[in-house]
Coordinates of C-alpha atoms and ligand atoms in Angstrom, one line a residue:
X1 CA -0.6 -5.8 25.5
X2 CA 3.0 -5.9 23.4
X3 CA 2.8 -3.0 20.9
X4 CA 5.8 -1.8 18.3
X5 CA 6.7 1.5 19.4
X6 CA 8.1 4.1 17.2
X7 CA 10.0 6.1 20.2
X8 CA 12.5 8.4 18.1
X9 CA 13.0 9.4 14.5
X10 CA 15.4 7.1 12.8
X11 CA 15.4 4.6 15.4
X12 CA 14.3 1.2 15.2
X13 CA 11.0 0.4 16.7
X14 CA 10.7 -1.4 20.0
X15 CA 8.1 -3.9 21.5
X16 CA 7.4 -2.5 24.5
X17 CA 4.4 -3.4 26.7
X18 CA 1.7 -0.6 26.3
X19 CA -2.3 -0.6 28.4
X20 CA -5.0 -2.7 26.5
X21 CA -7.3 0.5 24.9
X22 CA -10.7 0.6 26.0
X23 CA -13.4 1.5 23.2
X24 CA -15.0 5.0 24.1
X25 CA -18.3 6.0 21.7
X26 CA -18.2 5.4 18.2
X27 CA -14.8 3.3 18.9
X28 CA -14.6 -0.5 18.0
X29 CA -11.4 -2.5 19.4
X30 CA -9.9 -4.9 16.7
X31 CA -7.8 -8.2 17.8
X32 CA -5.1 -8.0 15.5
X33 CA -4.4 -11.8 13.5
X34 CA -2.1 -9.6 11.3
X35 CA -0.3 -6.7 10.2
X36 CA 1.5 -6.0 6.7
X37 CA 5.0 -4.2 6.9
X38 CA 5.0 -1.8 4.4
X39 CA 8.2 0.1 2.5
X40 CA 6.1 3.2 4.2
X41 CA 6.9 2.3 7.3
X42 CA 10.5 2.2 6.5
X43 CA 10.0 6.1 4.8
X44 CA 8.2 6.9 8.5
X45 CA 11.2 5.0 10.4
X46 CA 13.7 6.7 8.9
X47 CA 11.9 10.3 8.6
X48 CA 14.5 12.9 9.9
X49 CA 12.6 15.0 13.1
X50 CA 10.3 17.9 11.9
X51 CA 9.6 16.1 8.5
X52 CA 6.2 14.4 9.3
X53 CA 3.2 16.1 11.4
X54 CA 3.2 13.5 13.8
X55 CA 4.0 13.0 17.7
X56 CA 5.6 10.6 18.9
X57 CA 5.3 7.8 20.2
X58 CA 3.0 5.6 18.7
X59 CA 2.3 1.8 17.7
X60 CA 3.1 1.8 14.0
X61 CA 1.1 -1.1 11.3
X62 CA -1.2 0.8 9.0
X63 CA -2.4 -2.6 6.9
X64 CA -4.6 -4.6 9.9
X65 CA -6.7 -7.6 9.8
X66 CA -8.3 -8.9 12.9
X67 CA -11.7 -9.8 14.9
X68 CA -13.7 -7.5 16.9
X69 CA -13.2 -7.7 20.6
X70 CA -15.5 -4.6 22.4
X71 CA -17.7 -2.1 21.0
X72 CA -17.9 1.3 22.3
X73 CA -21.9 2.5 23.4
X74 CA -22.5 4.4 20.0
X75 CA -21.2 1.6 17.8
X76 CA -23.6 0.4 15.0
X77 CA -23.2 -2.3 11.9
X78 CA -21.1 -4.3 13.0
X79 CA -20.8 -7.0 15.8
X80 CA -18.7 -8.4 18.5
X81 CA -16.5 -11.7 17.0
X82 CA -17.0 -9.8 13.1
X83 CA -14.0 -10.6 11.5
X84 CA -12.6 -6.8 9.4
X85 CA -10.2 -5.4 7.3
X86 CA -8.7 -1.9 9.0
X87 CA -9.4 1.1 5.9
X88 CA -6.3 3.1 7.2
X89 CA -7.2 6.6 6.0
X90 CA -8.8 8.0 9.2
X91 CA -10.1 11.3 7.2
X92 CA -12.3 14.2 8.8
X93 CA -15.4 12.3 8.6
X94 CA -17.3 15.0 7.9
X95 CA -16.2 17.1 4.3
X96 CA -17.6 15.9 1.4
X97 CA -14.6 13.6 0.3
X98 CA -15.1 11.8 3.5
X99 CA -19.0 11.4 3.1
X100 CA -18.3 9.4 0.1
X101 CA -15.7 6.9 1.3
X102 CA -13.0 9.0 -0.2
X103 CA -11.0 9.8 2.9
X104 CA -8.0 9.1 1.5
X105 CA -8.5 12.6 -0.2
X106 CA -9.8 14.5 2.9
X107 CA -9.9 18.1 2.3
X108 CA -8.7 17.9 5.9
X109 CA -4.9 16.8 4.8
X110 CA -3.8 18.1 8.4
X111 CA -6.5 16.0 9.5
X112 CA -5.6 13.1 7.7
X113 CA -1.4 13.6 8.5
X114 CA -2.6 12.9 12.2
X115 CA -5.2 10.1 11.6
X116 CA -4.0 7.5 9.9
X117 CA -3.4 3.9 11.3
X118 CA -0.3 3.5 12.3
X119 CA 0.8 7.1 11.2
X120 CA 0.3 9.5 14.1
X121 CA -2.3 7.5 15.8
X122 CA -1.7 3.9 17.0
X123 CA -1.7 1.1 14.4
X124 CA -2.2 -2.6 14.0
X125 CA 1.3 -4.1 15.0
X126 CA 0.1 -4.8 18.8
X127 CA -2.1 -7.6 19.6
X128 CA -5.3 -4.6 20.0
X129 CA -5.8 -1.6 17.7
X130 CA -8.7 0.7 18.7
X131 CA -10.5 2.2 15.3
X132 CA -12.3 5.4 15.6
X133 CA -15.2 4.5 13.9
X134 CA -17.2 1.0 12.7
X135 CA -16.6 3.1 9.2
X136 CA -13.7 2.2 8.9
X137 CA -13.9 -1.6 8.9
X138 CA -14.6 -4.0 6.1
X139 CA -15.9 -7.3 6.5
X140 CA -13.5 -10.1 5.4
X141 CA -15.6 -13.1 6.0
X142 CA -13.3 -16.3 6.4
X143 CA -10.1 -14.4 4.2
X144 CA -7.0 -15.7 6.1
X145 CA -5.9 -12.6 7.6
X146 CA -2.2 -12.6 6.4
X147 CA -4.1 -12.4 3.1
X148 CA -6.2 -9.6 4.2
X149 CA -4.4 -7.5 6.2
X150 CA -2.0 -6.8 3.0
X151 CA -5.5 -5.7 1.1
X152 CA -5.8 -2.5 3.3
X153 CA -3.0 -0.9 1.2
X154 CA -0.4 -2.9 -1.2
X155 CA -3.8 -4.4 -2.4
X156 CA -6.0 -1.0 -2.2
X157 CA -3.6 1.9 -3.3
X158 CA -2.8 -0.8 -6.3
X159 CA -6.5 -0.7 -7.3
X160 CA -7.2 2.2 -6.8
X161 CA -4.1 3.3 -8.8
X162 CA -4.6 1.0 -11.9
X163 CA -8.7 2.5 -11.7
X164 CA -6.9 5.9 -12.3
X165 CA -5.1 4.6 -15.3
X166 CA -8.4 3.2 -17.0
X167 CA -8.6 5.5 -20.0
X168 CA -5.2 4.7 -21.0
X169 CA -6.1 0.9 -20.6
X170 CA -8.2 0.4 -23.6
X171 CA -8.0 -3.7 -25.3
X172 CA -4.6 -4.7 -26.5
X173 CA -3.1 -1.8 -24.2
X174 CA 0.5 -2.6 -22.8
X175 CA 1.9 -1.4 -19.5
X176 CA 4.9 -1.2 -17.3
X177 CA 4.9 -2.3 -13.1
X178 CA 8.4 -0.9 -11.8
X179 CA 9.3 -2.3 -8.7
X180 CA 7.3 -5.6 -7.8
X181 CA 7.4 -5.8 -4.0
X182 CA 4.2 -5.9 -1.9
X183 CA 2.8 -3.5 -4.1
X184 CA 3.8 -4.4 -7.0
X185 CA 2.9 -7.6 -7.3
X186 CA -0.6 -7.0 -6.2
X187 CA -0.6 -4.8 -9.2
X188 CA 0.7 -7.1 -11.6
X189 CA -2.3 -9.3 -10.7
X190 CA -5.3 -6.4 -10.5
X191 CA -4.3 -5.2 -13.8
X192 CA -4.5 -8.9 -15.0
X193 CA -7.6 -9.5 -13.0
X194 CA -9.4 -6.6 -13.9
X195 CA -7.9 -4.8 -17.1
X196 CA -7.2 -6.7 -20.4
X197 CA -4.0 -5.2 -20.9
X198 CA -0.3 -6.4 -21.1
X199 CA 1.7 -6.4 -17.4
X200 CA 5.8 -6.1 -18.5
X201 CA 7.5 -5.8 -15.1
X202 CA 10.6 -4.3 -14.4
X203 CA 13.1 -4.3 -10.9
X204 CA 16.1 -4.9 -9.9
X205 CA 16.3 -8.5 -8.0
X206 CA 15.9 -11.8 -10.2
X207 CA 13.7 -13.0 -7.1
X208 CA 10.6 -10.2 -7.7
X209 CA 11.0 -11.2 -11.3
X210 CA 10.0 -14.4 -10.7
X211 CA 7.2 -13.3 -8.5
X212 CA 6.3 -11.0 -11.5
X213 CA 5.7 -13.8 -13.7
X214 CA 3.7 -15.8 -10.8
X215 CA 1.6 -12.7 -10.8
X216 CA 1.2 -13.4 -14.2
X217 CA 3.2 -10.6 -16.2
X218 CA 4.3 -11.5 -19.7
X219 CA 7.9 -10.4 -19.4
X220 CA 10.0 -9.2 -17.0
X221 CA 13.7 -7.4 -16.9
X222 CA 16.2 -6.1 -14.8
X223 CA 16.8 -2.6 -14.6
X224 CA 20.0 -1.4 -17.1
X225 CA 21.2 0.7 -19.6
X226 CA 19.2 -0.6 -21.9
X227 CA 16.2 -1.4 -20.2
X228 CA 14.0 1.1 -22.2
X229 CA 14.2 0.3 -25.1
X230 CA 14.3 -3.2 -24.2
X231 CA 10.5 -2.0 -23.3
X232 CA 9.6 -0.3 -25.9
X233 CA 10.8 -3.3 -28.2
X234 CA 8.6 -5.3 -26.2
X235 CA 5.6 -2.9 -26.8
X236 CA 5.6 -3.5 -30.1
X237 CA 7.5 -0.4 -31.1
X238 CA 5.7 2.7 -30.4
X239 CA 5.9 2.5 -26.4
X240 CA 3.5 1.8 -23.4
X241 CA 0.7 3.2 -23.0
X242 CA 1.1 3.5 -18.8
X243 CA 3.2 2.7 -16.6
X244 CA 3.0 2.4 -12.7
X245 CA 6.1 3.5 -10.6
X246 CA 6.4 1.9 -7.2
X247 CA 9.8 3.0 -6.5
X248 CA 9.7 6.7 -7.5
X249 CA 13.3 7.5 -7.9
X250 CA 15.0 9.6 -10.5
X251 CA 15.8 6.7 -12.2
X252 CA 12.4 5.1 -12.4
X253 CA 10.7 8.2 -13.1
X254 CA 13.0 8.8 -16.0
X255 CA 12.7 5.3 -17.4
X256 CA 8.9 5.6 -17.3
X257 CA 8.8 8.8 -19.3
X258 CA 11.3 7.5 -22.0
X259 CA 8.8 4.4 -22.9
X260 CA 6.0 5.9 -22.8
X261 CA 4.4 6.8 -26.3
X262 CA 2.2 9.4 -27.1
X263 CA -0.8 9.9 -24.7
X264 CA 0.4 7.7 -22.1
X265 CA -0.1 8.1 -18.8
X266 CA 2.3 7.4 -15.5
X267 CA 0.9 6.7 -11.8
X268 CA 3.8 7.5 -9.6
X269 CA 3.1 5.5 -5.9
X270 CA 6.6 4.8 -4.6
X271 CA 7.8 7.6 -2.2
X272 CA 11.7 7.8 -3.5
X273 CA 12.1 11.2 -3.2
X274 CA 13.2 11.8 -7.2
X275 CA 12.4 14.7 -9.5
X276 CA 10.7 14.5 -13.1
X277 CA 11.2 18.0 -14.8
X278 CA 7.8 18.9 -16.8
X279 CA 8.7 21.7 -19.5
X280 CA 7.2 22.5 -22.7
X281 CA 8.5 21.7 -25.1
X282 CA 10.6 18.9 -23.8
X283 CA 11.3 15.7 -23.9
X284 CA 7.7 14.1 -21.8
X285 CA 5.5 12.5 -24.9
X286 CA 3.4 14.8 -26.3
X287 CA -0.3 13.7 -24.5
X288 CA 1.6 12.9 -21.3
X289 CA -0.2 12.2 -18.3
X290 CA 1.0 12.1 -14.8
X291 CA -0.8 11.1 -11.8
X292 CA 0.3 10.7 -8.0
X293 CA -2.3 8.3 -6.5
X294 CA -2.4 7.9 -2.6
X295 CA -4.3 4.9 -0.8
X296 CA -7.9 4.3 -2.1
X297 CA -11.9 4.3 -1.2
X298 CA -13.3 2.6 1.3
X299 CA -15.8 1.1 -1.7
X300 CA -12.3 0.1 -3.6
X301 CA -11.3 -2.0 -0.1
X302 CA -14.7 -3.8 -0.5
X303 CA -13.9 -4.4 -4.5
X304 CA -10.5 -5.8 -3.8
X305 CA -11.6 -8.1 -0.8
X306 CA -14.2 -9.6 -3.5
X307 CA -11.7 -10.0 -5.3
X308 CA -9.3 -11.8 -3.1
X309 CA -11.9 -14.1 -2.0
X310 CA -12.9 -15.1 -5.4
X311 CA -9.0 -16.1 -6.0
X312 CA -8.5 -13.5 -8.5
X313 CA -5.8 -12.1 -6.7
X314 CA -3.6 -14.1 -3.9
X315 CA -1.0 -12.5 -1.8
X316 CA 2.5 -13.6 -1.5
X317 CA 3.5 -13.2 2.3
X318 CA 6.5 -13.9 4.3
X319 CA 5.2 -14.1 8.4
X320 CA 6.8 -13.4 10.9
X321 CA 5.9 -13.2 14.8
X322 CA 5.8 -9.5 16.2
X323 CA 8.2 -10.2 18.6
X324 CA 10.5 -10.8 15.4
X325 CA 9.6 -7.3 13.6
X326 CA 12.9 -6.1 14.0
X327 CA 14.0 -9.1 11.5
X328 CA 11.4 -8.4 9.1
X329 CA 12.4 -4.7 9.4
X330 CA 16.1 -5.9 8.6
X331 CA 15.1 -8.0 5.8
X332 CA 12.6 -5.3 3.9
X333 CA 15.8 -2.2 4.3
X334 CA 17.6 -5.1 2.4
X335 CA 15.5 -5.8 -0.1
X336 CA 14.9 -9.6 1.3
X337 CA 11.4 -9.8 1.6
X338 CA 9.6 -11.6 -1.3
X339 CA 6.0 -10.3 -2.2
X340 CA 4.3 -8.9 1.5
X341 CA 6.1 -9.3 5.3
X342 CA 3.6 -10.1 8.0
X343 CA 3.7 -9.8 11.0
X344 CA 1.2 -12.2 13.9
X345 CA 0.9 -11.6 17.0
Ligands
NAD401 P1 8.7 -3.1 -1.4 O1 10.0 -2.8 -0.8 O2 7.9 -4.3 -1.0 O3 8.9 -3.2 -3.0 C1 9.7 -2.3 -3.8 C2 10.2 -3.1 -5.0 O4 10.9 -2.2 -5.8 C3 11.2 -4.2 -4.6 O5 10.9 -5.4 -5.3 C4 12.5 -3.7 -5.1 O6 13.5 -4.7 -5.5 C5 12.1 -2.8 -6.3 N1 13.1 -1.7 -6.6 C6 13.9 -1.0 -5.8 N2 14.6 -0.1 -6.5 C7 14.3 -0.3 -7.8 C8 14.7 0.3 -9.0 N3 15.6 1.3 -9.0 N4 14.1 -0.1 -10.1 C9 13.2 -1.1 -10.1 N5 12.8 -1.7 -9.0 C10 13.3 -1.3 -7.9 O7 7.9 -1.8 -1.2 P2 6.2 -1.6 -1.2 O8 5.8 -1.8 0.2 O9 5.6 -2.3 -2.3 O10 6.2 0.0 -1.4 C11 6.6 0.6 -2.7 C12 6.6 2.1 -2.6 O11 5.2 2.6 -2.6 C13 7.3 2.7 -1.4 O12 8.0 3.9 -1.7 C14 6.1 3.0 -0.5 O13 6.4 4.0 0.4 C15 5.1 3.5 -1.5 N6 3.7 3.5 -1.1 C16 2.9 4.5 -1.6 C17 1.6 4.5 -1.3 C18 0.7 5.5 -1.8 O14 -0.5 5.7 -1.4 N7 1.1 6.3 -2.8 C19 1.0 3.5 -0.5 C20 1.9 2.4 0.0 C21 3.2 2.4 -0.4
ZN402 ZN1 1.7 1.5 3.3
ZN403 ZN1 -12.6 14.7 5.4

């Protein structure tokens, strides 16, 4: 089967030909119908050697929707032609975290660095991916799986990072979405869907803008020198009361801690490598709250499917064929990818 190969650490990914996986045990073997590109993958790409804990090479795609092809012997729940959702977190399987669907925060953490899908172990963007266990699958039903396949993270760490932020959400609440990519915009519409506060959106291309304000946010500005207060205007006065970072630079995390007011709370997800200094006194609102959320439940990938499949939330997708990931690649580095890139295979 064709498989995207990451070979070496800041090289591109290849398509390379690769033997069909056989299901051993507790394994299930997913036909992919398709794979989200995440800015992740870009971070993993374009890790320098000795940085992350895993070998190479692998197949990378960590957001998979497909149909079951072959069940190992000690499969159970699920069926031959099922169509699934891939939950990527591949935890221990056995501390308490993972017993409850949480293995995104397995107590194994050197575990988890090896397990995921498409981090360390062989992801979605091949025509197969073998899954360790039925666990890990979540029915879809008859989602389209370029809408699916985007659920297993830009929808689920979204979720399950606006759940976090639920105390700060009370009626009449206002908060920020910086950056509105794949992520973002699937946040835009959660908090709308399943919160009853104000969505402002902030980025720095005209183009996710626009999406913001399809997602249903009710303003939306380019970063500049003046975008916070231009925010805090907006709020009314006082400042936000949370604000969700999906870039995670300097920048961003400075921005977010200079509009939000007293008690607020910010959920940094994007990887960007910046620095937020925390000192007492200084100059973080008094009440501040900081969380870093990573991935979600298994029980949250269920919630956010329903929700798709009600209509509540809709992803925007670009697809591309796999043999054209190298394009897609291309046009997420440059910031050209509107709302999710997908690859089919
Ligand atoms: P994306 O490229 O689709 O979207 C990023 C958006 O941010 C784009 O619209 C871009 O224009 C905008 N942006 C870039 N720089 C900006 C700036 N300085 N100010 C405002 N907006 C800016 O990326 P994505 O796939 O949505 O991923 C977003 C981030 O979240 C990445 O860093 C990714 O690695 C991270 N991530 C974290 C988790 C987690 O569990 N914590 C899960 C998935 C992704
Ligand atoms: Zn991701
Ligand atoms: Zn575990």
């Amino acid at each position: 089967m064709r498989a995207l190969r990451l070979t070496a650490w800041g090289e591109t990914p290849t398509l390379a030909e690769v033997e069909r996986p056989a299901p051993h045990g507790a394994e299930v073997l997913v036909r992919v119908e398709a794979t989200g590109l995440c800015h992740s993958d870009l971070h993993v790409i374009g890790a320098a050697p000795g940085n992350l804990p895993y070998r190479l090479p692998f197949t990378l795609g960590h957001e998979v929707a497909g149909r079951i092809e072959t069940l190992g012997p000690d499969t159970d729940g699920v069926r031959v032609g099922d169509r699934v959702v891939l939950y990527g977190p591949w935890g221990c399987g056995a501390c308490d975290r993972c017993a409850t669907g949480r293995d995104n925060y397995c107590d194994r953490r050197d575990t988890l660095a090896w397990h995921g899908a498409g981090l360390g172990r062989d992801g979605g963007m091949a025509e197969y991916v073998l899954v360790p266990s039925a666990r890990h699958l979540v029915p879809i039903g008859d989602l389209p799986a370029d809408q699916a396949a985007p659920l297993s993270d830009a929808g689920l760490t979204s979720y399950h990072a606006v759940a976090g932020l639920r105390h700060a959400l009370a009626e009449g609440a206002t908060t920020v979405v910086i950056g509105v990519g794949g992520l973002g915009h699937l946040a835009v519409q959660i908090l709308r869907a399943t919160t009853a506060a104000r969505v402002l959106a902030v980025d720095v291309r005209e183009d996710a803008l626009a999406l913001a304000d399809r997602s249903g946010a009710e303003f939306g500005t380019l970063v500049r020198a003046d975008t916070a207060h231009v925010l805090r205007e907006r709020s009314g006065g006082a400042g936000v009361d949370a604000v969700l970072d999906f870039v995670g630079t300097t920048q961003t995390l400075e921005l977010a801690a200079g509009v939000l007011r007293p008690g607020g709370e910010l959920a940094v997800v994007g990887s960007g490598g910046g620095h937020l200094t925390v000192s007492k006194p200084g100059v973080l609102p008094p009440g501040f709250r900081l969380s870093l959320p990573f991935w979600g439940t298994r029980p949250e990938l269920a919630e956010v499917v329903a929700l798709a499949r009600s209509g509540a939330i809709h992803v925007e997708t670009e697809r591309f064929p796999l043999s054209a990931a190298t394009e897609a690649i291309d046009r997420l580095r440059g910031g050209r990818v509107r709302g999710r890139a997908v690859l089919v295979p």
